[in-house]
């Protein structure tokens, strides 16, 4: 169809061009799909991950951030779903507040202060305070207790992003955005591919914290075929080498609010959980942990960690984790093969984490050590 030229049309075009140039980082969508159509597998999850784009008042948004970040989040949503299905928890993933199958509803909040007020080390309380205030004034905008905050890089060098908070704190996690943060860059050779792995992989990792998981390391027998655990060092290999969710990671995510298909009124309210019996045994090259507990709410999943260097503040990166489901009589048992351990010496922390049906976590910790390659686990017996 030919376009007829006239003076009014030219004026409109010039005005639109001026508006576009005066806001160089306006986001644009090129998709032609109907925004009212949603076929996303997890569109009906009653709780959604809140995605916030937080912009200090002395910097600008990054070009095309809505489209780029939507692509990243939708890719991660499927990654989580595929891994939970493989782990036996069904094709479950976190819900996203969607405008269409390719568009995530990203809430943009302009900060009250400049970037120095929101520094990496000390800035997250100020960011969180302003986000909390936004939800206080817009309560229907809050879709769950879980928040992903993305902040544009403070660095003027696009090849060296950095500056804002980048970690998980409770159910809120922080990541950054920069011009080359695009799924199309993942796996590319050279600096752009390295940056995409570091920062997109980092976002994926921090999101895992915001969805309730700490750190763990892949089992030694899994590493040759499955690769690196996302919540271990997977943020350094994402998009370049195989990464996966460990069974323990998948188990915990299956109990997280944005993954559920059922509404509840008591999410993350306190519970009473007590161990009444715990026994550690070493039989046939396996550590067997069994026990019994009482709880004011049903327990969905129990995670058993064996964490070396627990006293060295390594943030649990070396922790090996096993998941199990309790029996109806509130007993549990899990076998942990030494073939999955990397280190058979020194001090260990045994950590038992009970995730309840409302997502609330209760943790119990114990110490033991390896002597001459044998775990002295029988010290745990009551």
PDB file of N, CA and C in Angstrom, residues 276-313:
ATOM      1  N   UNK A 276      12.857 -34.139  67.415  1.00  0.00           N
ATOM      2  CA  UNK A 276      12.751 -34.960  68.616  1.00  0.00           C
ATOM      3  C   UNK A 276      13.694 -36.149  68.582  1.00  0.00           C
ATOM      4  N   UNK A 277      14.206 -36.456  67.376  1.00  0.00           N
ATOM      5  CA  UNK A 277      15.152 -37.558  67.243  1.00  0.00           C
ATOM      6  C   UNK A 277      15.992 -37.326  65.994  1.00  0.00           C
ATOM      7  N   UNK A 278      17.297 -37.605  66.121  1.00  0.00           N
ATOM      8  CA  UNK A 278      18.188 -37.485  64.962  1.00  0.00           C
ATOM      9  C   UNK A 278      19.337 -38.471  65.121  1.00  0.00           C
ATOM     10  N   UNK A 279      19.633 -39.172  64.055  1.00  0.00           N
ATOM     11  CA  UNK A 279      20.687 -40.178  64.110  1.00  0.00           C
ATOM     12  C   UNK A 279      21.517 -40.123  62.837  1.00  0.00           C
ATOM     13  N   UNK A 280      22.835 -40.140  63.016  1.00  0.00           N
ATOM     14  CA  UNK A 280      23.747 -40.215  61.894  1.00  0.00           C
ATOM     15  C   UNK A 280      24.467 -41.549  61.883  1.00  0.00           C
ATOM     16  N   UNK A 281      24.493 -42.208  60.719  1.00  0.00           N
ATOM     17  CA  UNK A 281      25.160 -43.498  60.591  1.00  0.00           C
ATOM     18  C   UNK A 281      26.013 -43.505  59.327  1.00  0.00           C
ATOM     19  N   UNK A 282      27.059 -44.344  59.340  1.00  0.00           N
ATOM     20  CA  UNK A 282      27.882 -44.523  58.151  1.00  0.00           C
ATOM     21  C   UNK A 282      27.861 -46.001  57.790  1.00  0.00           C
ATOM     22  N   UNK A 283      27.167 -46.334  56.698  1.00  0.00           N
ATOM     23  CA  UNK A 283      26.951 -47.722  56.288  1.00  0.00           C
ATOM     24  C   UNK A 283      27.143 -47.822  54.778  1.00  0.00           C
ATOM     25  N   UNK A 284      27.962 -48.784  54.342  1.00  0.00           N
ATOM     26  CA  UNK A 284      28.158 -49.047  52.902  1.00  0.00           C
ATOM     27  C   UNK A 284      28.548 -47.789  52.127  1.00  0.00           C
ATOM     28  N   UNK A 285      29.494 -47.064  52.695  1.00  0.00           N
ATOM     29  CA  UNK A 285      30.030 -45.856  52.058  1.00  0.00           C
ATOM     30  C   UNK A 285      28.978 -44.753  51.915  1.00  0.00           C
ATOM     31  N   UNK A 286      27.955 -44.794  52.755  1.00  0.00           N
ATOM     32  CA  UNK A 286      26.905 -43.773  52.734  1.00  0.00           C
ATOM     33  C   UNK A 286      26.685 -43.206  54.127  1.00  0.00           C
ATOM     34  N   UNK A 287      26.497 -41.906  54.190  1.00  0.00           N
ATOM     35  CA  UNK A 287      26.028 -41.272  55.416  1.00  0.00           C
ATOM     36  C   UNK A 287      24.501 -41.319  55.392  1.00  0.00           C
ATOM     37  N   UNK A 288      23.932 -41.905  56.424  1.00  0.00           N
ATOM     38  CA  UNK A 288      22.475 -42.004  56.523  1.00  0.00           C
ATOM     39  C   UNK A 288      22.004 -41.117  57.664  1.00  0.00           C
ATOM     40  N   UNK A 289      21.173 -40.155  57.338  1.00  0.00           N
ATOM     41  CA  UNK A 289      20.617 -39.239  58.336  1.00  0.00           C
ATOM     42  C   UNK A 289      19.126 -39.542  58.469  1.00  0.00           C
ATOM     43  N   UNK A 290      18.706 -39.870  59.674  1.00  0.00           N
ATOM     44  CA  UNK A 290      17.291 -40.158  59.911  1.00  0.00           C
ATOM     45  C   UNK A 290      16.835 -39.427  61.163  1.00  0.00           C
ATOM     46  N   UNK A 291      15.546 -39.205  61.253  1.00  0.00           N
ATOM     47  CA  UNK A 291      15.060 -38.489  62.417  1.00  0.00           C
ATOM     48  C   UNK A 291      13.554 -38.408  62.482  1.00  0.00           C
ATOM     49  N   UNK A 292      13.099 -37.671  63.480  1.00  0.00           N
ATOM     50  CA  UNK A 292      11.675 -37.457  63.715  1.00  0.00           C
ATOM     51  C   UNK A 292      11.508 -36.037  64.235  1.00  0.00           C
ATOM     52  N   UNK A 293      10.382 -35.432  63.928  1.00  0.00           N
ATOM     53  CA  UNK A 293      10.172 -34.041  64.299  1.00  0.00           C
ATOM     54  C   UNK A 293       8.706 -33.801  64.645  1.00  0.00           C
ATOM     55  N   UNK A 294       8.463 -32.650  65.259  1.00  0.00           N
ATOM     56  CA  UNK A 294       7.098 -32.152  65.436  1.00  0.00           C
ATOM     57  C   UNK A 294       7.018 -30.793  64.742  1.00  0.00           C
ATOM     58  N   UNK A 295       5.842 -30.457  64.241  1.00  0.00           N
ATOM     59  CA  UNK A 295       5.699 -29.187  63.542  1.00  0.00           C
ATOM     60  C   UNK A 295       4.250 -28.712  63.604  1.00  0.00           C
ATOM     61  N   UNK A 296       4.086 -27.400  63.716  1.00  0.00           N
ATOM     62  CA  UNK A 296       2.745 -26.835  63.774  1.00  0.00           C
ATOM     63  C   UNK A 296       2.088 -26.755  62.398  1.00  0.00           C
ATOM     64  N   UNK A 297       2.876 -26.920  61.320  1.00  0.00           N
ATOM     65  CA  UNK A 297       2.359 -26.979  59.959  1.00  0.00           C
ATOM     66  C   UNK A 297       3.021 -28.137  59.227  1.00  0.00           C
ATOM     67  N   UNK A 298       2.328 -28.740  58.252  1.00  0.00           N
ATOM     68  CA  UNK A 298       2.951 -29.831  57.495  1.00  0.00           C
ATOM     69  C   UNK A 298       4.241 -29.386  56.813  1.00  0.00           C
ATOM     70  N   UNK A 299       5.207 -30.300  56.788  1.00  0.00           N
ATOM     71  CA  UNK A 299       6.486 -30.064  56.114  1.00  0.00           C
ATOM     72  C   UNK A 299       6.407 -30.631  54.708  1.00  0.00           C
ATOM     73  N   UNK A 300       6.754 -29.827  53.723  1.00  0.00           N
ATOM     74  CA  UNK A 300       6.713 -30.273  52.327  1.00  0.00           C
ATOM     75  C   UNK A 300       8.012 -30.948  51.913  1.00  0.00           C
ATOM     76  N   UNK A 301       9.139 -30.350  52.284  1.00  0.00           N
ATOM     77  CA  UNK A 301      10.443 -30.824  51.827  1.00  0.00           C
ATOM     78  C   UNK A 301      11.456 -30.633  52.946  1.00  0.00           C
ATOM     79  N   UNK A 302      12.368 -31.593  53.069  1.00  0.00           N
ATOM     80  CA  UNK A 302      13.503 -31.454  53.979  1.00  0.00           C
ATOM     81  C   UNK A 302      14.780 -31.501  53.145  1.00  0.00           C
ATOM     82  N   UNK A 303      15.667 -30.521  53.359  1.00  0.00           N
ATOM     83  CA  UNK A 303      16.951 -30.483  52.671  1.00  0.00           C
ATOM     84  C   UNK A 303      18.039 -30.782  53.690  1.00  0.00           C
ATOM     85  N   UNK A 304      18.893 -31.743  53.376  1.00  0.00           N
ATOM     86  CA  UNK A 304      20.020 -32.116  54.232  1.00  0.00           C
ATOM     87  C   UNK A 304      21.303 -31.654  53.558  1.00  0.00           C
ATOM     88  N   UNK A 305      22.046 -30.773  54.230  1.00  0.00           N
ATOM     89  CA  UNK A 305      23.303 -30.248  53.703  1.00  0.00           C
ATOM     90  C   UNK A 305      24.489 -30.838  54.462  1.00  0.00           C
ATOM     91  N   UNK A 306      25.531 -31.148  53.715  1.00  0.00           N
ATOM     92  CA  UNK A 306      26.836 -31.435  54.300  1.00  0.00           C
ATOM     93  C   UNK A 306      27.765 -30.340  53.792  1.00  0.00           C
ATOM     94  N   UNK A 307      28.187 -29.465  54.694  1.00  0.00           N
ATOM     95  CA  UNK A 307      28.894 -28.252  54.284  1.00  0.00           C
ATOM     96  C   UNK A 307      30.297 -28.225  54.868  1.00  0.00           C
ATOM     97  N   UNK A 308      31.296 -28.421  53.996  1.00  0.00           N
ATOM     98  CA  UNK A 308      32.676 -28.272  54.426  1.00  0.00           C
ATOM     99  C   UNK A 308      33.040 -26.789  54.428  1.00  0.00           C
ATOM    100  N   UNK A 309      34.061 -26.438  55.181  1.00  0.00           N
ATOM    101  CA  UNK A 309      34.479 -25.035  55.307  1.00  0.00           C
ATOM    102  C   UNK A 309      33.373 -24.153  55.856  1.00  0.00           C
ATOM    103  N   UNK A 310      32.459 -24.733  56.591  1.00  0.00           N
ATOM    104  CA  UNK A 310      31.320 -23.953  57.099  1.00  0.00           C
ATOM    105  C   UNK A 310      31.771 -22.848  58.047  1.00  0.00           C
ATOM    106  N   UNK A 311      32.940 -23.043  58.685  1.00  0.00           N
ATOM    107  CA  UNK A 311      33.440 -22.036  59.618  1.00  0.00           C
ATOM    108  C   UNK A 311      34.303 -20.985  58.929  1.00  0.00           C
ATOM    109  N   UNK A 312      34.515 -21.136  57.628  1.00  0.00           N
ATOM    110  CA  UNK A 312      35.417 -20.232  56.903  1.00  0.00           C
ATOM    111  C   UNK A 312      34.674 -19.165  56.109  1.00  0.00           C
ATOM    112  N   UNK A 313      33.380 -19.028  56.362  1.00  0.00           N
ATOM    113  CA  UNK A 313      32.565 -17.996  55.713  1.00  0.00           C
ATOM    114  C   UNK A 313      32.674 -18.041  54.189  1.00  0.00           C
TER     115      UNK A 313
END
